[in-house]
C-alpha positions as a printed Julia matrix, in Angstrom:
349×3 Matrix{Float64}:
  -78.16  17.07   72.02
  -77.06  20.64   71.43
  -78.35  23.26   73.88
  -78.67  26.66   72.23
  -78.87  29.77   74.33
  -80.63  32.61   72.51
  -80.59  36.28   73.29
  -83.73  38.23   74.15
  -86.53  38.87   73.37
  -87.91  35.89   75.28
  -91.68  35.43   75.28
  -94.33  32.89   76.16
  -96.47  33.22   73.07
  -94.72  30.3    71.24
  -94.18  32.45   68.2
  -91.16  33.19   66.04
  -89.79  36.69   66.62
  -91.0   37.83   63.18
  -94.52  36.65   63.88
  -94.55  38.24   67.36
  -93.31  41.6    66.08
  -95.88  41.53   63.21
  -98.75  40.91   65.65
  -97.62  43.84   67.8
  -97.68  45.95   64.6
 -101.22  44.79   63.9
 -102.27  45.88   67.39
 -100.99  49.39   66.59
 -103.48  49.74   63.75
 -106.46  51.08   65.83
 -104.3   53.9    67.19
 -102.75  54.65   63.82
 -106.2   54.9    62.22
 -107.35  57.24   65.02
 -104.33  59.45   64.46
 -104.97  59.55   60.75
 -108.63  60.41   61.34
 -107.93  63.33   63.69
 -104.55  64.58   62.42
 -104.62  63.78   58.7
 -102.39  62.11   56.16
  -99.16  63.26   57.75
  -99.08  60.36   60.2
  -99.27  57.79   57.43
  -96.61  59.61   55.36
  -94.23  59.76   58.34
  -94.78  56.04   58.91
  -93.97  55.31   55.24
  -90.77  57.34   55.4
  -89.77  55.67   58.65
  -90.41  52.16   57.33
  -88.38  52.75   54.19
  -85.49  54.25   56.16
  -85.53  51.49   58.74
  -85.33  48.64   56.23
  -82.65  50.47   54.23
  -80.5   51.22   57.3
  -80.91  47.69   58.67
  -79.87  46.11   55.34
  -76.92  48.47   54.99
  -75.55  47.75   58.49
  -76.05  44.0    58.17
  -74.14  44.05   54.92
  -71.3   46.08   56.41
  -71.15  43.68   59.37
  -71.1   40.69   57.08
  -74.3   39.3    58.59
  -77.05  37.41   56.87
  -79.96  39.47   55.53
  -82.42  37.12   57.27
  -82.45  39.49   60.27
  -84.19  42.08   58.06
  -87.21  39.82   58.0
  -87.68  39.64   61.79
  -90.0   42.73   61.62
  -88.22  44.43   64.55
  -87.23  47.27   62.21
  -90.85  47.58   61.1
  -92.05  47.97   64.69
  -89.36  50.54   65.49
  -90.31  52.5    62.35
  -94.03  52.47   63.26
  -93.32  53.78   66.74
  -91.11  56.6    65.41
  -93.6   57.51   62.65
  -96.53  57.91   65.03
  -94.44  59.81   67.56
  -93.49  62.59   65.19
  -95.75  65.57   64.35
  -97.68  64.92   61.13
  -96.11  67.79   59.23
  -92.55  67.34   60.52
  -90.03  67.79   57.65
  -89.08  64.58   55.85
  -85.46  64.7    56.91
  -86.44  64.6    60.58
  -87.96  61.14   60.4
  -85.09  59.9    58.22
  -82.44  61.04   60.69
  -84.33  59.66   63.67
  -85.05  56.29   62.14
  -81.53  55.84   60.79
  -80.11  56.7    64.26
  -82.48  54.25   65.91
  -81.46  51.34   63.67
  -77.77  52.05   63.17
  -76.74  53.4    66.57
  -79.37  52.44   69.19
  -79.88  48.92   67.77
  -77.12  47.62   65.52
  -74.09  49.17   67.2
  -75.15  47.38   70.37
  -75.17  44.07   68.5
  -78.62  43.95   66.93
  -81.94  42.69   68.22
  -81.72  41.45   71.77
  -78.51  43.33   72.64
  -79.72  46.91   72.86
  -79.89  48.48   76.33
  -82.42  51.12   75.43
  -85.61  51.22   73.37
  -84.37  52.3    69.9
  -87.49  54.3    69.04
  -87.29  56.32   72.23
  -83.6   56.97   71.76
  -84.39  58.4    68.35
  -87.25  60.49   69.68
  -85.13  62.04   72.45
  -82.3   62.74   70.0
  -84.71  64.61   67.7
  -86.44  66.42   70.54
  -83.19  67.71   72.0
  -81.61  68.52   68.63
  -84.63  69.91   66.77
  -87.13  71.1    69.44
  -89.09  73.48   67.18
  -90.25  70.97   64.49
  -90.62  68.23   67.09
  -93.18  70.23   69.06
  -95.11  71.45   66.01
  -98.21  69.23   66.35
 -101.24  70.37   64.42
 -104.59  70.74   66.16
 -107.14  68.06   65.21
 -108.73  68.42   61.8
 -111.94  69.91   63.2
 -110.03  72.81   64.7
 -107.86  73.56   61.66
 -108.49  76.87   60.01
 -107.42  75.41   56.67
 -108.29  71.88   55.55
 -105.4   69.7    54.38
 -105.54  67.3    51.42
 -103.07  64.5    50.78
 -101.18  66.62   48.26
 -101.08  69.55   50.7
  -99.65  67.3    53.35
  -97.0   65.89   51.0
  -96.01  69.39   49.91
  -95.76  70.63   53.52
  -93.54  67.68   54.58
  -91.19  67.86   51.6
  -91.13  71.63   50.92
  -92.25  73.24   54.17
  -95.4   74.76   52.62
  -98.78  73.57   51.42
  -99.88  74.08   47.79
 -101.58  77.31   48.93
  -98.4   78.59   50.59
  -99.2   77.91   54.27
  -96.42  76.85   56.59
  -97.01  74.33   59.37
  -96.78  77.2    61.88
  -99.53  79.13   60.05
 -101.72  76.0    59.96
 -101.5   75.8    63.73
 -103.17  79.19   64.16
 -106.91  79.62   64.67
 -108.97  82.35   63.03
 -108.26  84.67   65.99
 -104.48  84.24   65.58
 -104.12  81.97   68.63
 -101.42  79.33   68.04
 -102.53  75.84   69.06
 -100.32  73.28   70.82
 -100.89  69.85   72.25
 -103.24  69.67   75.27
 -100.39  68.84   77.68
  -98.22  71.64   76.32
 -101.1   74.11   76.48
 -101.91  73.15   80.04
  -98.29  73.32   81.2
  -97.73  76.7    79.56
 -100.92  78.09   81.09
 -100.0   76.93   84.59
  -96.55  78.52   84.34
  -98.23  81.78   83.34
 -100.33  81.77   86.51
 -103.69  80.58   85.08
 -105.83  78.01   86.85
 -106.68  74.63   85.4
 -110.34  75.66   85.02
 -109.35  78.73   82.99
 -107.0   76.75   80.74
 -109.55  74.04   80.07
 -111.78  76.59   78.31
 -109.34  76.43   75.42
 -111.1   74.71   72.49
 -108.31  72.15   72.13
 -109.44  70.36   75.3
 -113.01  69.76   74.3
 -114.01  69.47   77.97
 -111.92  66.39   78.76
 -108.31  65.46   77.84
 -108.06  67.07   74.4
 -110.02  66.9    71.14
 -108.82  63.89   69.26
 -106.13  62.96   71.77
 -108.49  61.21   74.14
 -109.8   59.03   71.3
 -106.29  58.29   70.06
 -105.33  57.1    73.56
 -108.47  54.97   73.8
 -107.61  53.42   70.42
 -104.16  52.51   71.62
 -105.76  51.14   74.79
 -107.8   48.86   72.61
 -104.66  47.71   70.87
 -102.91  47.24   74.19
 -105.76  45.08   75.5
 -105.41  43.01   72.34
 -101.71  42.54   73.18
 -102.68  41.21   76.58
 -105.41  39.01   75.15
 -102.97  37.5    72.64
 -100.38  37.08   75.46
  -97.87  39.09   73.5
  -97.12  41.14   76.63
  -97.7   40.48   80.32
  -99.87  42.75   82.5
  -97.55  43.94   85.3
  -95.78  46.72   83.37
  -98.81  48.49   81.76
 -100.93  48.07   84.86
  -98.19  49.35   87.13
  -97.58  52.36   84.89
 -101.21  53.39   84.61
 -102.04  52.66   88.24
  -99.07  54.6    89.58
  -99.65  57.51   87.22
 -103.3   57.57   88.35
 -102.3   57.56   92.07
  -99.61  60.26   91.68
 -101.75  62.52   89.45
 -104.84  62.14   91.69
 -102.76  63.0    94.75
 -101.35  66.11   93.06
 -104.79  67.13   91.81
 -106.37  66.74   95.27
 -103.58  68.79   96.85
 -103.77  71.56   94.2
 -106.78  71.26   91.88
 -106.15  74.66   90.32
 -102.47  74.1    89.68
 -102.28  70.52   88.44
 -103.57  68.41   85.56
 -106.39  66.01   86.3
 -105.84  62.23   86.32
 -107.94  61.97   83.1
 -105.58  64.44   81.43
 -102.55  62.41   82.36
 -104.11  59.11   81.29
 -105.89  60.19   78.06
 -103.54  62.76   76.6
 -100.09  62.61   75.06
  -98.48  59.24   74.53
  -99.63  57.6    77.76
 -101.37  54.5    76.38
  -98.89  53.78   73.64
  -96.09  54.23   76.14
  -97.65  51.85   78.68
  -98.55  49.05   76.27
  -96.22  49.33   73.28
  -93.02  51.05   74.42
  -92.34  50.26   78.07
  -93.15  46.57   77.46
  -90.26  46.14   74.99
  -89.05  42.59   75.87
  -85.36  43.53   75.32
  -85.0   46.68   77.44
  -87.68  46.08   80.11
  -87.31  44.27   83.43
  -87.76  40.51   83.21
  -88.8   39.3    86.7
  -92.39  39.56   87.92
  -91.64  41.87   90.86
  -89.1   43.67   88.74
  -91.76  44.51   86.14
  -94.0   45.97   88.76
  -91.16  48.1    90.13
  -90.17  49.09   86.58
  -93.71  50.14   85.77
  -94.18  52.14   88.95
  -90.88  53.89   88.31
  -91.97  54.89   84.83
  -95.32  56.16   86.14
  -93.57  58.21   88.79
  -91.1   59.66   86.25
  -93.9   60.57   83.82
  -95.75  62.47   86.53
  -92.62  64.21   87.86
  -91.35  65.3    84.45
  -94.76  66.43   83.24
  -95.34  68.39   86.43
  -91.9   69.84   87.28
  -89.82  69.26   84.15
  -89.4   71.21   80.97
  -91.18  68.78   78.64
  -94.99  68.51   78.5
  -94.97  64.78   77.63
  -92.42  62.57   79.33
  -92.87  59.05   78.01
  -89.54  58.8    76.16
  -87.48  60.25   78.96
  -89.24  58.11   81.58
  -88.72  54.89   79.62
  -85.05  55.6    78.86
  -84.3   56.45   82.52
  -86.1   53.3    83.63
  -84.14  51.26   81.03
  -80.93  52.34   82.82
  -82.14  50.77   86.08
  -83.23  47.43   84.62
  -80.04  45.48   85.49
  -80.28  46.55   89.11
  -84.04  45.94   89.27
  -83.62  42.45   87.89
  -80.71  41.68   90.25
  -82.64  42.85   93.33
  -85.92  41.1    92.42
  -84.41  37.82   91.17
  -86.56  34.98   92.64
  -84.85  32.57   95.01
  -84.09  29.14   93.59
  -85.7   26.16   95.28
  -83.67  25.18   98.35
  -81.59  28.34   98.39
  -80.88  29.71  101.86
  -82.13  33.2   102.51
């Protein structure tokens, strides 16, 4: 009898890789719909561009490598494209998502050998590449639709993405301005900028983008991704140690910082319900290829990501830190797995 050893991802859901990846994509739907509701058609357009680019790049590389096209059907490219599409600002120029998605598939995935061989999460590699190379368009998030001074239709959004201007001639930067000329940013970015300028948290939270909690729209988007994450756990597509360790450690660190300096730090609710916290905890950090594999290792891996998120958000130069935290933690996975490997039965200690 032949004994075949397969590469990761290994899972306990008794599903083919294509079916597993597709179910994870389904669990992203609540969050995607929430982003569409609050931030408009741009999210869906970015996803469409990312999906088309991902499948095209995957097919091209497989052909060049002389591999079968069956790998295109494993839906891993689809999942990577969805994660990139929802991570980019809705009105980011079309070439930005094309460059990022092509880099994720060709370099971060296929050059390492394809699915199961990559050391880092491909979507996060692409995000960091774009953020470092093109910081201005990558930080140009629109305020939620209810705070926009000009409403955007589907055709306006398409025009802004492909030409840089809406049909009425407004640029994405102009759309980010309120009636009083104040330029809006994401809640985490607004808070971080205000703190560096010497304002207190209470003063900053009066900005209309916060809505009294963690950010208009953003809190509901995070709760929607939380619903999808709980579905992942219910379907046993992921295990609980990583997301629980990330959220629990981020809660502890942010609560400690807030108690020490309530006027100079973000609240725990801001850390948990703003930015990409929930999608990072449930859909990105739990990547079965690049995450830790042992039970204790997953707990350590999750706590490390939670710590890195808090440290980078508080002391670093980027308002949201999910991508950097995950990639840095990916680098430590071999050592974490080696140090937390369970003892075999009968092995001397």
